[in-house]
Amino acid sequence: MSTHQVHQDLSAAVRDVIDFPKPGIVFKDITPILADAGLFREAISLLCATAGGVKIDKVVGIDARGFIFAAAVADRLGAGFVPVRKTGKLPWKTRQTSYALEYGEASVELHEDAVQPGESILLVDDLLATGGTAAAAVKLLEELGANLIGISFLIELAFLHGRSKLIPHSVHSILSY
Ligand code: AMP
């Protein structure tokens, strides 16, 4: 199948849910991609390719949908997996940071021994909206001395300009709206 066709099939599978979780938000539901063996595999392949052949030590995924993609990418790349979680979920010593969401405010944290200085990291999430969540994860990774190879999303809502919050890092998205 051509790359163009794969992108079209992935895009067609994303379900727009109007006014979820609150009025005015068009929620991009990726569960139809997850439920389709072929599409899920293609999505993981395309995310893996964003590493550009660089050896990745750890793939960091963001709570919660980011975990699904990041864990599969980590396994495929032969890398470890590290979760960035919503505050209060991680049992060990953490680093924490707060940020603004497209809908609300939140804080995320990371185990402080999850990433060693200089380790090559690929950060993965399902969707880039305002960029607040990813920027928070980047801040934590930078504090730990990570070598951030790239930040990869299945979906980018380009009209929200979230990329601007992630400068100077290398940002990739598979589907852009
Ligand atoms: P942001 O911090 O604004 O970039 O928001 C990114 C996070 O919120 C991602 O982890 C997404 O899972 C979720 N999110 C934000 N907006 C949407 C949307 N329109 N559809 C689906 N998920 C979204």
PDB file of C-alpha atoms and ligand atoms in Angstrom:
ATOM      1  CA  MET A   1       0.000   0.000   0.000  1.00  0.00           C
ATOM      2  CA  SER A   2       1.300   3.533  -0.784  1.00  0.00           C
ATOM      3  CA  THR A   3       2.209   5.925   2.020  1.00  0.00           C
ATOM      4  CA  HIS A   4      -0.454   8.277   0.693  1.00  0.00           C
ATOM      5  CA  GLN A   5      -3.079   5.536   0.944  1.00  0.00           C
ATOM      6  CA  VAL A   6      -1.974   4.663   4.493  1.00  0.00           C
ATOM      7  CA  HIS A   7      -2.353   8.298   5.551  1.00  0.00           C
ATOM      8  CA  GLN A   8      -5.778   8.454   3.915  1.00  0.00           C
ATOM      9  CA  ASP A   9      -6.906   5.266   5.649  1.00  0.00           C
ATOM     10  CA  LEU A  10      -5.640   6.460   9.037  1.00  0.00           C
ATOM     11  CA  SER A  11      -7.286   9.837   8.572  1.00  0.00           C
ATOM     12  CA  ALA A  12     -10.582   8.244   7.524  1.00  0.00           C
ATOM     13  CA  ALA A  13     -10.548   6.108  10.677  1.00  0.00           C
ATOM     14  CA  VAL A  14     -10.246   9.064  13.069  1.00  0.00           C
ATOM     15  CA  ARG A  15     -13.720   9.826  14.379  1.00  0.00           C
ATOM     16  CA  ASP A  16     -14.652  13.443  15.065  1.00  0.00           C
ATOM     17  CA  VAL A  17     -16.849  13.678  18.159  1.00  0.00           C
ATOM     18  CA  ILE A  18     -18.489  17.091  18.386  1.00  0.00           C
ATOM     19  CA  ASP A  19     -18.753  18.840  21.790  1.00  0.00           C
ATOM     20  CA  PHE A  20     -16.748  16.247  23.749  1.00  0.00           C
ATOM     21  CA  PRO A  21     -15.730  16.513  26.551  1.00  0.00           C
ATOM     22  CA  LYS A  22     -17.346  19.951  26.514  1.00  0.00           C
ATOM     23  CA  PRO A  23     -19.108  22.331  24.081  1.00  0.00           C
ATOM     24  CA  GLY A  24     -16.901  23.735  21.334  1.00  0.00           C
ATOM     25  CA  ILE A  25     -14.344  20.890  21.352  1.00  0.00           C
ATOM     26  CA  VAL A  26     -14.116  18.524  18.391  1.00  0.00           C
ATOM     27  CA  PHE A  27     -12.595  15.430  19.955  1.00  0.00           C
ATOM     28  CA  LYS A  28     -10.407  13.285  17.702  1.00  0.00           C
ATOM     29  CA  ASP A  29     -11.300   9.716  18.660  1.00  0.00           C
ATOM     30  CA  ILE A  30      -8.449   7.378  17.728  1.00  0.00           C
ATOM     31  CA  THR A  31     -10.038   4.172  19.076  1.00  0.00           C
ATOM     32  CA  PRO A  32     -11.100   3.028  15.549  1.00  0.00           C
ATOM     33  CA  ILE A  33      -7.394   3.012  14.594  1.00  0.00           C
ATOM     34  CA  LEU A  34      -6.500   0.984  17.691  1.00  0.00           C
ATOM     35  CA  ALA A  35      -9.237  -1.536  16.983  1.00  0.00           C
ATOM     36  CA  ASP A  36      -8.025  -2.222  13.426  1.00  0.00           C
ATOM     37  CA  ALA A  37      -4.946  -4.484  13.430  1.00  0.00           C
ATOM     38  CA  GLY A  38      -3.628  -3.180  10.094  1.00  0.00           C
ATOM     39  CA  LEU A  39      -4.162   0.498  10.844  1.00  0.00           C
ATOM     40  CA  PHE A  40      -2.691   0.219  14.319  1.00  0.00           C
ATOM     41  CA  ARG A  41       0.422  -1.453  12.916  1.00  0.00           C
ATOM     42  CA  GLU A  42       0.766   1.231  10.211  1.00  0.00           C
ATOM     43  CA  ALA A  43       0.374   3.992  12.802  1.00  0.00           C
ATOM     44  CA  ILE A  44       3.136   2.447  14.915  1.00  0.00           C
ATOM     45  CA  SER A  45       5.390   2.026  11.857  1.00  0.00           C
ATOM     46  CA  LEU A  46       4.978   5.681  10.899  1.00  0.00           C
ATOM     47  CA  LEU A  47       5.666   6.822  14.466  1.00  0.00           C
ATOM     48  CA  CYS A  48       8.778   4.613  14.599  1.00  0.00           C
ATOM     49  CA  ALA A  49      10.027   6.201  11.369  1.00  0.00           C
ATOM     50  CA  THR A  50       9.983   9.635  13.010  1.00  0.00           C
ATOM     51  CA  ALA A  51      13.038   8.542  15.021  1.00  0.00           C
ATOM     52  CA  GLY A  52      14.909   8.799  11.713  1.00  0.00           C
ATOM     53  CA  GLY A  53      16.967   5.693  12.375  1.00  0.00           C
ATOM     54  CA  VAL A  54      18.524   7.178  15.531  1.00  0.00           C
ATOM     55  CA  LYS A  55      19.046   4.623  18.315  1.00  0.00           C
ATOM     56  CA  ILE A  56      16.442   5.421  20.968  1.00  0.00           C
ATOM     57  CA  ASP A  57      17.106   4.390  24.582  1.00  0.00           C
ATOM     58  CA  LYS A  58      13.621   5.170  25.873  1.00  0.00           C
ATOM     59  CA  VAL A  59      10.265   6.145  24.459  1.00  0.00           C
ATOM     60  CA  VAL A  60       8.358   8.423  26.802  1.00  0.00           C
ATOM     61  CA  GLY A  61       4.557   8.335  26.567  1.00  0.00           C
ATOM     62  CA  ILE A  62       2.046  10.798  27.965  1.00  0.00           C
ATOM     63  CA  ASP A  63      -0.960   9.727  30.091  1.00  0.00           C
ATOM     64  CA  ALA A  64      -3.197   8.156  28.899  1.00  0.00           C
ATOM     65  CA  ARG A  65      -3.680   7.626  25.138  1.00  0.00           C
ATOM     66  CA  GLY A  66      -0.018   8.392  24.573  1.00  0.00           C
ATOM     67  CA  PHE A  67       0.861   5.212  26.504  1.00  0.00           C
ATOM     68  CA  ILE A  68      -0.820   3.039  23.889  1.00  0.00           C
ATOM     69  CA  PHE A  69       1.291   4.361  21.037  1.00  0.00           C
ATOM     70  CA  ALA A  70       4.505   4.945  22.975  1.00  0.00           C
ATOM     71  CA  ALA A  71       4.609   1.446  24.454  1.00  0.00           C
ATOM     72  CA  ALA A  72       4.139  -0.169  21.039  1.00  0.00           C
ATOM     73  CA  VAL A  73       6.769   2.149  19.496  1.00  0.00           C
ATOM     74  CA  ALA A  74       9.206   1.330  22.321  1.00  0.00           C
ATOM     75  CA  ASP A  75       8.791  -2.386  21.766  1.00  0.00           C
ATOM     76  CA  ARG A  76       9.244  -2.013  17.995  1.00  0.00           C
ATOM     77  CA  LEU A  77      12.366   0.164  18.407  1.00  0.00           C
ATOM     78  CA  GLY A  78      13.897  -2.082  21.056  1.00  0.00           C
ATOM     79  CA  ALA A  79      13.723   0.768  23.568  1.00  0.00           C
ATOM     80  CA  GLY A  80      12.447   1.073  27.124  1.00  0.00           C
ATOM     81  CA  PHE A  81       9.145   2.768  27.926  1.00  0.00           C
ATOM     82  CA  VAL A  82       8.674   5.581  30.453  1.00  0.00           C
ATOM     83  CA  PRO A  83       5.297   7.018  31.492  1.00  0.00           C
ATOM     84  CA  VAL A  84       4.629  10.705  32.125  1.00  0.00           C
ATOM     85  CA  ARG A  85       1.547  10.558  34.326  1.00  0.00           C
ATOM     86  CA  LYS A  86      -1.096  12.837  35.698  1.00  0.00           C
ATOM     87  CA  THR A  87      -0.064  13.842  39.187  1.00  0.00           C
ATOM     88  CA  GLY A  88      -0.693  11.399  42.016  1.00  0.00           C
ATOM     89  CA  LYS A  89      -0.359   8.140  40.082  1.00  0.00           C
ATOM     90  CA  LEU A  90       3.361   7.401  40.244  1.00  0.00           C
ATOM     91  CA  PRO A  91       4.542   5.622  43.410  1.00  0.00           C
ATOM     92  CA  TRP A  92       8.228   6.628  43.534  1.00  0.00           C
ATOM     93  CA  LYS A  93      10.047   9.995  43.809  1.00  0.00           C
ATOM     94  CA  THR A  94       8.794  12.334  41.080  1.00  0.00           C
ATOM     95  CA  ARG A  95       9.362  15.615  39.322  1.00  0.00           C
ATOM     96  CA  GLN A  96       6.197  17.552  38.661  1.00  0.00           C
ATOM     97  CA  THR A  97       5.072  20.486  36.542  1.00  0.00           C
ATOM     98  CA  SER A  98       1.752  22.268  35.882  1.00  0.00           C
ATOM     99  CA  TYR A  99       0.402  23.517  32.560  1.00  0.00           C
ATOM    100  CA  ALA A 100      -2.714  24.836  30.760  1.00  0.00           C
ATOM    101  CA  LEU A 101      -4.825  22.480  28.612  1.00  0.00           C
ATOM    102  CA  GLU A 102      -7.055  23.120  25.591  1.00  0.00           C
ATOM    103  CA  TYR A 103      -9.813  22.351  28.088  1.00  0.00           C
ATOM    104  CA  GLY A 104      -8.735  23.064  31.674  1.00  0.00           C
ATOM    105  CA  GLU A 105      -5.512  22.827  33.666  1.00  0.00           C
ATOM    106  CA  ALA A 106      -3.439  19.888  34.802  1.00  0.00           C
ATOM    107  CA  SER A 107      -0.108  18.748  36.138  1.00  0.00           C
ATOM    108  CA  VAL A 108       2.064  15.822  35.128  1.00  0.00           C
ATOM    109  CA  GLU A 109       4.961  14.010  36.708  1.00  0.00           C
ATOM    110  CA  LEU A 110       7.778  11.645  35.947  1.00  0.00           C
ATOM    111  CA  HIS A 111       9.823   9.326  38.147  1.00  0.00           C
ATOM    112  CA  GLU A 112      13.075  11.158  38.754  1.00  0.00           C
ATOM    113  CA  ASP A 113      15.157   8.043  38.002  1.00  0.00           C
ATOM    114  CA  ALA A 114      13.183   7.121  34.857  1.00  0.00           C
ATOM    115  CA  VAL A 115      15.619   8.827  32.493  1.00  0.00           C
ATOM    116  CA  GLN A 116      19.386   9.106  32.911  1.00  0.00           C
ATOM    117  CA  PRO A 117      21.348  12.176  31.720  1.00  0.00           C
ATOM    118  CA  GLY A 118      22.289  11.829  28.036  1.00  0.00           C
ATOM    119  CA  GLU A 119      19.849   9.057  27.212  1.00  0.00           C
ATOM    120  CA  SER A 120      18.261   9.338  23.764  1.00  0.00           C
ATOM    121  CA  ILE A 121      14.542   9.896  24.155  1.00  0.00           C
ATOM    122  CA  LEU A 122      11.601   9.903  21.761  1.00  0.00           C
ATOM    123  CA  LEU A 123       8.526  11.563  23.268  1.00  0.00           C
ATOM    124  CA  VAL A 124       5.213  10.240  21.925  1.00  0.00           C
ATOM    125  CA  ASP A 125       1.610  11.327  22.393  1.00  0.00           C
ATOM    126  CA  ASP A 126      -1.592  10.723  20.487  1.00  0.00           C
ATOM    127  CA  LEU A 127      -2.414  14.326  19.731  1.00  0.00           C
ATOM    128  CA  LEU A 128      -0.820  17.788  19.703  1.00  0.00           C
ATOM    129  CA  ALA A 129      -3.385  20.477  20.494  1.00  0.00           C
ATOM    130  CA  THR A 130      -2.153  23.615  22.293  1.00  0.00           C
ATOM    131  CA  GLY A 131       1.153  21.933  23.102  1.00  0.00           C
ATOM    132  CA  GLY A 132       0.869  22.519  26.841  1.00  0.00           C
ATOM    133  CA  THR A 133       0.998  18.847  27.771  1.00  0.00           C
ATOM    134  CA  ALA A 134       3.955  18.012  25.557  1.00  0.00           C
ATOM    135  CA  ALA A 135       5.807  21.164  26.666  1.00  0.00           C
ATOM    136  CA  ALA A 136       5.353  20.076  30.295  1.00  0.00           C
ATOM    137  CA  ALA A 137       6.777  16.639  29.501  1.00  0.00           C
ATOM    138  CA  VAL A 138       9.687  18.268  27.641  1.00  0.00           C
ATOM    139  CA  LYS A 139      10.424  20.451  30.661  1.00  0.00           C
ATOM    140  CA  LEU A 140      10.626  17.401  32.942  1.00  0.00           C
ATOM    141  CA  LEU A 141      12.833  15.520  30.466  1.00  0.00           C
ATOM    142  CA  GLU A 142      15.162  18.504  30.090  1.00  0.00           C
ATOM    143  CA  GLU A 143      15.460  18.772  33.882  1.00  0.00           C
ATOM    144  CA  LEU A 144      16.613  15.150  33.941  1.00  0.00           C
ATOM    145  CA  GLY A 145      19.229  15.838  31.249  1.00  0.00           C
ATOM    146  CA  ALA A 146      17.576  13.792  28.495  1.00  0.00           C
ATOM    147  CA  ASN A 147      18.817  13.949  24.913  1.00  0.00           C
ATOM    148  CA  LEU A 148      15.452  14.574  23.269  1.00  0.00           C
ATOM    149  CA  ILE A 149      15.688  13.173  19.731  1.00  0.00           C
ATOM    150  CA  GLY A 150      12.157  14.103  18.758  1.00  0.00           C
ATOM    151  CA  ILE A 151       8.532  14.600  19.724  1.00  0.00           C
ATOM    152  CA  SER A 152       6.043  12.578  17.713  1.00  0.00           C
ATOM    153  CA  PHE A 153       2.264  12.700  17.529  1.00  0.00           C
ATOM    154  CA  LEU A 154      -0.243  10.663  15.608  1.00  0.00           C
ATOM    155  CA  ILE A 155      -2.395  13.786  15.171  1.00  0.00           C
ATOM    156  CA  GLU A 156      -1.581  17.490  15.121  1.00  0.00           C
ATOM    157  CA  LEU A 157      -4.246  20.183  15.319  1.00  0.00           C
ATOM    158  CA  ALA A 158      -2.038  22.581  13.373  1.00  0.00           C
ATOM    159  CA  PHE A 159      -4.485  25.488  13.699  1.00  0.00           C
ATOM    160  CA  LEU A 160      -3.713  25.626  17.445  1.00  0.00           C
ATOM    161  CA  HIS A 161       0.023  26.203  16.760  1.00  0.00           C
ATOM    162  CA  GLY A 162       1.119  23.850  19.553  1.00  0.00           C
ATOM    163  CA  ARG A 163       4.448  23.348  17.784  1.00  0.00           C
ATOM    164  CA  SER A 164       5.525  26.830  18.771  1.00  0.00           C
ATOM    165  CA  LYS A 165       5.649  25.683  22.424  1.00  0.00           C
ATOM    166  CA  LEU A 166       8.074  22.886  21.511  1.00  0.00           C
ATOM    167  CA  ILE A 167      10.798  24.952  19.845  1.00  0.00           C
ATOM    168  CA  PRO A 168      13.682  24.120  19.271  1.00  0.00           C
ATOM    169  CA  HIS A 169      12.825  20.412  19.321  1.00  0.00           C
ATOM    170  CA  SER A 170      12.116  18.289  16.289  1.00  0.00           C
ATOM    171  CA  VAL A 171       8.338  17.747  16.056  1.00  0.00           C
ATOM    172  CA  HIS A 172       6.643  15.158  13.796  1.00  0.00           C
ATOM    173  CA  SER A 173       2.994  14.374  13.248  1.00  0.00           C
ATOM    174  CA  ILE A 174       1.482  11.674  11.070  1.00  0.00           C
ATOM    175  CA  LEU A 175      -1.884  13.370  10.472  1.00  0.00           C
ATOM    176  CA  SER A 176      -2.331  17.141  10.501  1.00  0.00           C
ATOM    177  CA  TYR A 177      -5.598  19.090  10.591  1.00  0.00           C
TER     178      TYR A 177
HETATM  179  P1  AMP B   1      -2.580  20.039  24.583  1.00  0.00           P
HETATM  180  O1  AMP B   1      -1.857  20.108  25.883  1.00  0.00           O
HETATM  181  O2  AMP B   1      -3.541  21.155  24.406  1.00  0.00           O
HETATM  182  O3  AMP B   1      -1.634  19.891  23.401  1.00  0.00           O
HETATM  183  O4  AMP B   1      -3.499  18.758  24.638  1.00  0.00           O
HETATM  184  C1  AMP B   1      -2.981  17.566  24.337  1.00  0.00           C
HETATM  185  C2  AMP B   1      -3.615  16.433  25.118  1.00  0.00           C
HETATM  186  O5  AMP B   1      -5.026  16.567  25.286  1.00  0.00           O
HETATM  187  C3  AMP B   1      -3.372  15.208  24.327  1.00  0.00           C
HETATM  188  O6  AMP B   1      -2.751  14.274  25.197  1.00  0.00           O
HETATM  189  C4  AMP B   1      -4.701  14.749  23.836  1.00  0.00           C
HETATM  190  O7  AMP B   1      -4.895  13.423  24.224  1.00  0.00           O
HETATM  191  C5  AMP B   1      -5.748  15.631  24.506  1.00  0.00           C
HETATM  192  N1  AMP B   1      -6.541  16.429  23.540  1.00  0.00           N
HETATM  193  C6  AMP B   1      -6.568  17.768  23.437  1.00  0.00           C
HETATM  194  N2  AMP B   1      -7.406  18.190  22.492  1.00  0.00           N
HETATM  195  C7  AMP B   1      -7.945  17.076  21.964  1.00  0.00           C
HETATM  196  C8  AMP B   1      -8.882  16.838  20.900  1.00  0.00           C
HETATM  197  N3  AMP B   1      -9.447  17.842  20.214  1.00  0.00           N
HETATM  198  N4  AMP B   1      -9.170  15.547  20.596  1.00  0.00           N
HETATM  199  C9  AMP B   1      -8.598  14.539  21.296  1.00  0.00           C
HETATM  200  N5  AMP B   1      -7.723  14.691  22.295  1.00  0.00           N
HETATM  201  C10 AMP B   1      -7.382  15.943  22.630  1.00  0.00           C
END
